[in-house]
Tab-separated table of C-alpha atoms in Angstrom:
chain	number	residue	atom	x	y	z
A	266	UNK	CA	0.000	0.000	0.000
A	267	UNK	CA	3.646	2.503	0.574
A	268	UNK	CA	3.455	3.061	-3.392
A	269	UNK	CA	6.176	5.410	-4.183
A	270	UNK	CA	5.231	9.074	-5.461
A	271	UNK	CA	5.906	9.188	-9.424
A	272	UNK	CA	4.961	5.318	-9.418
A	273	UNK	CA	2.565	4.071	-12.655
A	274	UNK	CA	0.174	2.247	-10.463
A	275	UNK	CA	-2.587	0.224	-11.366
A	276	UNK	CA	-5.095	0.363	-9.326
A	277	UNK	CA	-9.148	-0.520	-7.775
A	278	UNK	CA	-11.474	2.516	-7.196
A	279	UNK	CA	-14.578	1.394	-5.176
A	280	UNK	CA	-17.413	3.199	-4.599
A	281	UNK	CA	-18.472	3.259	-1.149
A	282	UNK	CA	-21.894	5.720	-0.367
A	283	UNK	CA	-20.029	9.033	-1.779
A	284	UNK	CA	-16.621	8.145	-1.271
A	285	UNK	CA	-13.927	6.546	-3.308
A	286	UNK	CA	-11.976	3.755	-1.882
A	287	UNK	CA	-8.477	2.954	-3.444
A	288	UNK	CA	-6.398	-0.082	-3.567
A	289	UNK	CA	-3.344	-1.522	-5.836
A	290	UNK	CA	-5.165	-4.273	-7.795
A	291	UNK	CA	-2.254	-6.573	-7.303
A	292	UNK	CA	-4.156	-6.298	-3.406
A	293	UNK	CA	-7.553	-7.758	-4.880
A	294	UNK	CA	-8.470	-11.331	-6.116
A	295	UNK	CA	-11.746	-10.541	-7.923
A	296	UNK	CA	-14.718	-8.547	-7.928
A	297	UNK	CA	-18.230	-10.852	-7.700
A	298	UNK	CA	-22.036	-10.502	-6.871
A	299	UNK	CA	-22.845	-10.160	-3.039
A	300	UNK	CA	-24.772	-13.621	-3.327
A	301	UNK	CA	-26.620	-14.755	-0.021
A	302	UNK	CA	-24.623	-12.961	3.230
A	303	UNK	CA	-25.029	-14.638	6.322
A	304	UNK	CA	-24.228	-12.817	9.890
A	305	UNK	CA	-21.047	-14.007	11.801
A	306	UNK	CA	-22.578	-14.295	15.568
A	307	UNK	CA	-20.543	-12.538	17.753
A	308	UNK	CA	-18.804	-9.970	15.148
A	309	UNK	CA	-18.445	-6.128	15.757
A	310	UNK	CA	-20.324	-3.762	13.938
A	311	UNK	CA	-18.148	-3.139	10.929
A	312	UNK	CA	-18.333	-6.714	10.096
A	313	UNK	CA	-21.328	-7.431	7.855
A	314	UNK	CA	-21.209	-11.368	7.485
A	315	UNK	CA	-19.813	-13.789	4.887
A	316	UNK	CA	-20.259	-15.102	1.975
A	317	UNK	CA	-19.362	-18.265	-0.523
A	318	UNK	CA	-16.356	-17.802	-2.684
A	319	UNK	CA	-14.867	-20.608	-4.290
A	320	UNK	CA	-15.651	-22.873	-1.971
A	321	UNK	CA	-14.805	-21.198	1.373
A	322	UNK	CA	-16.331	-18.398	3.493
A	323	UNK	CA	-15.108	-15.063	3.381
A	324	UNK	CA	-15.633	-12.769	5.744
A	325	UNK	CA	-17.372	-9.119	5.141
A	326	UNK	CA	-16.514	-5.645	6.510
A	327	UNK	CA	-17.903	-2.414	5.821
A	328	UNK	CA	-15.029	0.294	5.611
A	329	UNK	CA	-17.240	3.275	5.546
A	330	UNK	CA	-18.430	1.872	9.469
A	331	UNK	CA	-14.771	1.864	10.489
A	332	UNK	CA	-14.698	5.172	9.226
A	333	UNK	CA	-17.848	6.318	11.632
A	334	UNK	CA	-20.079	6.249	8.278
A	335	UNK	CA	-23.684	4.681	8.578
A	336	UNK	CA	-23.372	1.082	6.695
A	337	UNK	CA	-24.388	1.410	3.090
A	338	UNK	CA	-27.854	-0.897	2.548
A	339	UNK	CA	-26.734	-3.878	-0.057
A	340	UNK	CA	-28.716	-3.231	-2.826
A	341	UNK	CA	-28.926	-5.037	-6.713
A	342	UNK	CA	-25.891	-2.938	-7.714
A	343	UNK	CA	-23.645	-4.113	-4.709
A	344	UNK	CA	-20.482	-5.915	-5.566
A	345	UNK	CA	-17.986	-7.379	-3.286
A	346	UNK	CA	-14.291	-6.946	-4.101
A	347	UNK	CA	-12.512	-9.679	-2.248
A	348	UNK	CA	-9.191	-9.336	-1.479
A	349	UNK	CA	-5.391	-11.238	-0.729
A	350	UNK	CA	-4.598	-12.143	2.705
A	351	UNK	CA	-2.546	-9.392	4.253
A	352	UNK	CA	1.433	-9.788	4.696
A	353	UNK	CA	1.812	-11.942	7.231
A	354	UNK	CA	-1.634	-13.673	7.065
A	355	UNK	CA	-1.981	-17.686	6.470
A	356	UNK	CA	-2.535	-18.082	2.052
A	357	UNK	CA	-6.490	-18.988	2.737
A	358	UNK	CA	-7.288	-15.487	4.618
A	359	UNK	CA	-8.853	-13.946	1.752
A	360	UNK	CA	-11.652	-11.125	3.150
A	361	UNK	CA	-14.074	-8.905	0.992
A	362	UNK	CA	-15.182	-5.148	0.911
A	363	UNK	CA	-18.937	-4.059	-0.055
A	364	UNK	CA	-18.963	-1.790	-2.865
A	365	UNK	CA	-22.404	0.264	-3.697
A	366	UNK	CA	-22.017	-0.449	-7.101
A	367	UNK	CA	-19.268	-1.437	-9.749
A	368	UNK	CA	-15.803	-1.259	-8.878
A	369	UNK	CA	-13.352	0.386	-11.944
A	370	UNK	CA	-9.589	-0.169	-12.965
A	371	UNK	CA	-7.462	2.597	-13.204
A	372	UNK	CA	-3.973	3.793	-13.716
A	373	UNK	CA	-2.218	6.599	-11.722
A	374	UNK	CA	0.926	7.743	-13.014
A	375	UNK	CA	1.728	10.375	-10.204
A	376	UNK	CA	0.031	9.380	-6.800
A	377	UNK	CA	-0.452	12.995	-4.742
A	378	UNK	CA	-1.474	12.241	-1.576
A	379	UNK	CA	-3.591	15.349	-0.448
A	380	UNK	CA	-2.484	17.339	3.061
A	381	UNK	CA	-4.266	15.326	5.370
A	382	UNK	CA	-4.676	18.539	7.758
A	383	UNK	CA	-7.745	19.344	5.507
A	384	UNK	CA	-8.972	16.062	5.262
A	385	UNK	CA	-12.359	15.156	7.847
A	386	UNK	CA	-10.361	11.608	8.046
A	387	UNK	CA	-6.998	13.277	9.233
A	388	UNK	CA	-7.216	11.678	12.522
A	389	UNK	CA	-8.567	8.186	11.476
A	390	UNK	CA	-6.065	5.252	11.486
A	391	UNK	CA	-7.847	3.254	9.060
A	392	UNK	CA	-6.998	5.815	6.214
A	393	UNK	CA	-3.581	5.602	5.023
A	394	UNK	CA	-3.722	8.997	2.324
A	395	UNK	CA	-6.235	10.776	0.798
A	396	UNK	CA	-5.516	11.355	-2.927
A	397	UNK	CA	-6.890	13.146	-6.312
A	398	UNK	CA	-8.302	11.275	-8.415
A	399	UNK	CA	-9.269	14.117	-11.571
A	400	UNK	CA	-12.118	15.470	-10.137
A	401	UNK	CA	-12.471	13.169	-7.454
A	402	UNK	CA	-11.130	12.124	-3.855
A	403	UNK	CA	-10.143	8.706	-3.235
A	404	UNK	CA	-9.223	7.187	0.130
A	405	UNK	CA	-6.352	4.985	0.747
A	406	UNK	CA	-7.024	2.158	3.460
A	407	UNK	CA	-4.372	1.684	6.299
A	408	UNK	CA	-3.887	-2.252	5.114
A	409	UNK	CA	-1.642	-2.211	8.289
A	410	UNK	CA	-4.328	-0.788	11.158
A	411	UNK	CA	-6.651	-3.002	9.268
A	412	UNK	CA	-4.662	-6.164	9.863
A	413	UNK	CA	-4.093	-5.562	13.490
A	414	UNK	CA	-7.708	-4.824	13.981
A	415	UNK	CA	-8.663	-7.918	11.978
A	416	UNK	CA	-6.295	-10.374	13.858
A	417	UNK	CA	-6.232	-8.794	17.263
B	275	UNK	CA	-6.631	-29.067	3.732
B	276	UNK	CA	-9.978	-29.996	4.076
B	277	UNK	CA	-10.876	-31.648	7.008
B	278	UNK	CA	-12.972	-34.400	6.941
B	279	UNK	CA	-13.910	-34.636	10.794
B	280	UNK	CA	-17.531	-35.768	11.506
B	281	UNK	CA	-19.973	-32.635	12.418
B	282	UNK	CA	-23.261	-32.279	14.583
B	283	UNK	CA	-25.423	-29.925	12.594
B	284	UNK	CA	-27.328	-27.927	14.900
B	285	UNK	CA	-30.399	-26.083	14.278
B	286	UNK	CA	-31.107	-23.290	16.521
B	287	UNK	CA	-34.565	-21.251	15.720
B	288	UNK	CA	-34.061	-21.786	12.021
B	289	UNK	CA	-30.063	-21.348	11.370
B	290	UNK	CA	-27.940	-24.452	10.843
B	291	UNK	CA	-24.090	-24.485	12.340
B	292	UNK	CA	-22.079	-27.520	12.547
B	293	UNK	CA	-19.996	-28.513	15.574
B	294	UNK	CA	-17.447	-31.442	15.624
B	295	UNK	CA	-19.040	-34.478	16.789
B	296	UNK	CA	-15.939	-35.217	18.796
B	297	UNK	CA	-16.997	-32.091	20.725
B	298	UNK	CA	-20.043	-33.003	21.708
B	299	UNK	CA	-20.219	-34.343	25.893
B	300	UNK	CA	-23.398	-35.757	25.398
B	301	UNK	CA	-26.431	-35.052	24.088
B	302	UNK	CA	-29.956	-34.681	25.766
B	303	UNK	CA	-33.731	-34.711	25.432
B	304	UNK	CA	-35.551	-32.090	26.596
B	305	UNK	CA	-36.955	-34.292	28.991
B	306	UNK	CA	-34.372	-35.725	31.241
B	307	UNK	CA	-33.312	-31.466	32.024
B	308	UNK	CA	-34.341	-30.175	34.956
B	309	UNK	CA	-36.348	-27.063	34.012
B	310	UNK	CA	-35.756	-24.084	36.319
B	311	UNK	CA	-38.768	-22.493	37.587
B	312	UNK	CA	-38.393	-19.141	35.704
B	313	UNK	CA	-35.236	-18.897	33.557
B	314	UNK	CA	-32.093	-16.964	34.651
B	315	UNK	CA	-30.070	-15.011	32.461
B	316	UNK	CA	-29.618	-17.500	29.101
B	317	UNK	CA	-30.108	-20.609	31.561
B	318	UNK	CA	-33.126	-22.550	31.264
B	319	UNK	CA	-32.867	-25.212	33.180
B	320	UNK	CA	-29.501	-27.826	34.649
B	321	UNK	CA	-28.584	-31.406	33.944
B	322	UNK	CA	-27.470	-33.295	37.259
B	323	UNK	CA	-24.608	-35.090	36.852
B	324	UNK	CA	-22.468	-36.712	40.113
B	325	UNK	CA	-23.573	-33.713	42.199
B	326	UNK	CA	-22.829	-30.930	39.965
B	327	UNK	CA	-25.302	-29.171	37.839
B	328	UNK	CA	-24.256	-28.447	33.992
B	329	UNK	CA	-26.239	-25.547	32.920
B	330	UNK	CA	-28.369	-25.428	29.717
B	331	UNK	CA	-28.496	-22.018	28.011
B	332	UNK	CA	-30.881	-21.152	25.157
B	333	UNK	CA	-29.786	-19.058	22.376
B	334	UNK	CA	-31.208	-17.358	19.380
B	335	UNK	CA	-29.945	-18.511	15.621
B	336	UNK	CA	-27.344	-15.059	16.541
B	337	UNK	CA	-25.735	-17.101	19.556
B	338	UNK	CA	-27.561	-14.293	22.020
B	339	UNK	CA	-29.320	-15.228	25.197
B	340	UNK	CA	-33.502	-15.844	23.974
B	341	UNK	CA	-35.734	-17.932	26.621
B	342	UNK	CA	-38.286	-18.295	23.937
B	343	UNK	CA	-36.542	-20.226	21.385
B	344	UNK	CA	-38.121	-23.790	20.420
B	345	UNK	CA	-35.633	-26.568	21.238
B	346	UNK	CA	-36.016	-30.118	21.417
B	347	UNK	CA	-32.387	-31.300	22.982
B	348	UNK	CA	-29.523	-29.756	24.558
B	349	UNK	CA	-25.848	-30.561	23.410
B	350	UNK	CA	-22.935	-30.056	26.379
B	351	UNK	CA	-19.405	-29.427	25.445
B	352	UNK	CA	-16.751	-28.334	27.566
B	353	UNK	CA	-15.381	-30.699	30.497
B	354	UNK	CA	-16.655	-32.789	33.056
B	355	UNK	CA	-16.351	-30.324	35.673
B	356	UNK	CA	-17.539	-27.546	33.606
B	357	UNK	CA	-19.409	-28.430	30.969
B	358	UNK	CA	-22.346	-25.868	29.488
B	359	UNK	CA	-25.610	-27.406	27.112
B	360	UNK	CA	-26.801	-25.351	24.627
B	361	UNK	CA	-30.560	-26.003	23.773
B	362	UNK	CA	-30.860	-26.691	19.964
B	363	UNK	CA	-34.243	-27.510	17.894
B	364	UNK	CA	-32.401	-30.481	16.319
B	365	UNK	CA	-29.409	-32.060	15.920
B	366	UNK	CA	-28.287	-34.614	13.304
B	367	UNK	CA	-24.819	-36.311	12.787
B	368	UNK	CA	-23.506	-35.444	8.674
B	369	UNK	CA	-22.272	-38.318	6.915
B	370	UNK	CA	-18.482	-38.229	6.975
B	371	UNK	CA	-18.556	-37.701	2.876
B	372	UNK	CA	-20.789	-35.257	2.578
B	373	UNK	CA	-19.194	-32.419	4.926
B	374	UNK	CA	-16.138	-30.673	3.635
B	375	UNK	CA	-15.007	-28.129	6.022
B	376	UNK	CA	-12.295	-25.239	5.381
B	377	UNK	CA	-10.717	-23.003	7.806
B	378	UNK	CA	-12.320	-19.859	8.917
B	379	UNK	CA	-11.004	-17.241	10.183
B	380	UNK	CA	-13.739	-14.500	11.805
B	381	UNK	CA	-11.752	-10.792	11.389
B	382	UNK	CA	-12.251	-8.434	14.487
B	383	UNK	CA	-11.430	-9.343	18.145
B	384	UNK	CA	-12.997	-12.973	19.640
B	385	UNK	CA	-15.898	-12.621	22.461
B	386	UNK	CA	-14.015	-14.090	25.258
B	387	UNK	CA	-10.252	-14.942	25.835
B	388	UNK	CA	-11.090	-18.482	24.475
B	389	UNK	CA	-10.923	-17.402	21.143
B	390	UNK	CA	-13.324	-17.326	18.362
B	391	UNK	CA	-16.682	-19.062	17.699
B	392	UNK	CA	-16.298	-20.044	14.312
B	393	UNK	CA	-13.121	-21.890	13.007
B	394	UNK	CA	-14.406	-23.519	9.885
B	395	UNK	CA	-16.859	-22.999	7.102
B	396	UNK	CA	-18.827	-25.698	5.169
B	397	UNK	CA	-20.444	-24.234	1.679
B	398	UNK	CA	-23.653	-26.113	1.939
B	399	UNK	CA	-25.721	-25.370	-1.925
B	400	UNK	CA	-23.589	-22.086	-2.249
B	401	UNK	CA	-24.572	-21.011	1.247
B	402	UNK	CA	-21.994	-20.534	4.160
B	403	UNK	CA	-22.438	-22.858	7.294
B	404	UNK	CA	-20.041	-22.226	10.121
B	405	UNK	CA	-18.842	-24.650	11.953
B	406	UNK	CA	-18.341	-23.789	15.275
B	407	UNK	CA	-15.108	-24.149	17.792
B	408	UNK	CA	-15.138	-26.421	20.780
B	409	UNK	CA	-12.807	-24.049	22.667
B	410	UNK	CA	-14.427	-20.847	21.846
B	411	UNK	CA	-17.598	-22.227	21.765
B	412	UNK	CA	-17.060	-23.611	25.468
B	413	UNK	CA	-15.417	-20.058	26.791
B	414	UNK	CA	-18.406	-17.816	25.336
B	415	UNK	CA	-20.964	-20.307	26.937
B	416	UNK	CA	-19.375	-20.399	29.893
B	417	UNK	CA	-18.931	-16.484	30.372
B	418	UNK	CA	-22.783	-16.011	29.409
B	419	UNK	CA	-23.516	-18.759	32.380
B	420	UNK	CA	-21.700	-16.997	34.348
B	421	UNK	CA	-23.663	-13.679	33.454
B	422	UNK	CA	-26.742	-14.975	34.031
């Protein structure tokens, strides 16, 4: 997620209610339809259940609630973008993201990471950068606060 | 790897999780627990056994206390000397080929210091099952028993 300024990077944008979340897509293993979610007794708030991917479960969580954001309402456009195990994490940890609608590819060539002063996330560990995306701002996640709050 | 344990599934109000059948104390009809007069906490009622009384707690399909669940028999894991039923609607033992569980690992912090609930996943007709953890299962029973 440390991509070097003035790095060509290819990369995820996924909309989440009005924001932008974005990832390197060398961090995601494929983008599917929600399919039937079922609750994980027990979770915290921000996790939203799991689903069936090729043959295992994979766990849910909703970024936006991690960010103090209501949870988005799955609806017929929702996609999940499931992605790698973190560094660290054993080769079958695979977890997924809710997007409100279709994910998109992209390419950055110059990644400028906006002052975070001015940023309403500044003091959030779960964002890593904010960024500028043409006209648009797109939120880096904190893989590393993500992992520890994942694997406590 | 796949593990190709044997499994309880266990139906509590209408939700289906699976629990190692190697896990499993015993197993007990409704009938032969001694019903408490007005449930306490999660605890409906005790199994006797050598002097010490193994509690029975009643959950809803989200593993929360709920008195008014439907349940028909109550499973006990744990340990002899603290061993916890939960109350289930029904609970059938999976043939051996048919149940092909992968690990599972639940993101955000477990419920107790026992660890997590869940450890494994069976994909059941493209729907999740989890399977449930002896340990974890045994620590969260036991700290809502001792809540009640």
């Amino acid at each position: 997620m440390n991509q070097p300024v003035g790095q060509r990077v290819h990369i995820l944008q996924i909309p989440i209610r009005s924001m932008m979340v974005v990832v390197p897509i060398s961090n995601t293993a494929e983008v599917t339809n929600v399919g039937e979610l079922v609750s994980i007794p027990c979770s915290p708030a921000w996790v939203q259940g799991a689903v069936a991917w090729r043959g295992r479960a994979i766990p849910l969580f909703a970024f936006e609630s991690l960010l103090g954001k209501p949870i988005s309402p799955i609806s017929s456009r929702s996609k999940v973008v499931i992605f790698n195990p973190l560094t660290g994490r054993k080769d079958w940890e695979f977890f997924g993201m809710l997007a409100t609608s279709e994910p998109h590819p992209g390419v950055v060539d110059n990644i400028e990471p906006l002052t975070m002063a001015t940023s309403e996330f500044a003091s959030n560990p779960y964002v890593a950068a904010e960024i500028r995306l043409q006209a648009k701002r797109g939120l880096i996640p904190n893989l590393d606060t993500l992992a520890r709050v994942f694997y406590l | 790897m796949a593990d190709t344990n044997q499994y309880l599934r266990l139906t509590l109000a209408d939700r289906n999780f699976l629990l190692p059948s190697t896990a499993s104390l015993a197993i007990e009809q409704k009938e032969s627990i001694q019903m408490g007069a007005l449930p306490r906490g999660s605890i409906i009622g005790h199994r006797n056994v050598s002097g010490s009384k193994w509690p029975v707690l009643s959950l809803s399909s989200e593993l929360q206390g709920d008195t008014s669940a439907a349940w028909t028999r109550a499973v006990f894991v744990g340990n002899a000397i603290h061993a916890v039923g939960i109350a289930v609607n029904e609970v059938m033992l999976l043939p051996r080929q048919d149940t092909v569980v992968e690990p599972f690992n639940p993101v955000g912090p477990p419920p107790t210091s026992a660890g997590h609930i869940f450890s494994g996943a069976w994909i059941h007709e493209g729907r999740v099952v989890l399977v449930l953890d002896p340990k974890g299962l045994s620590g969260y029973l036991q700290t809502l028993a001792e809540g009640s």
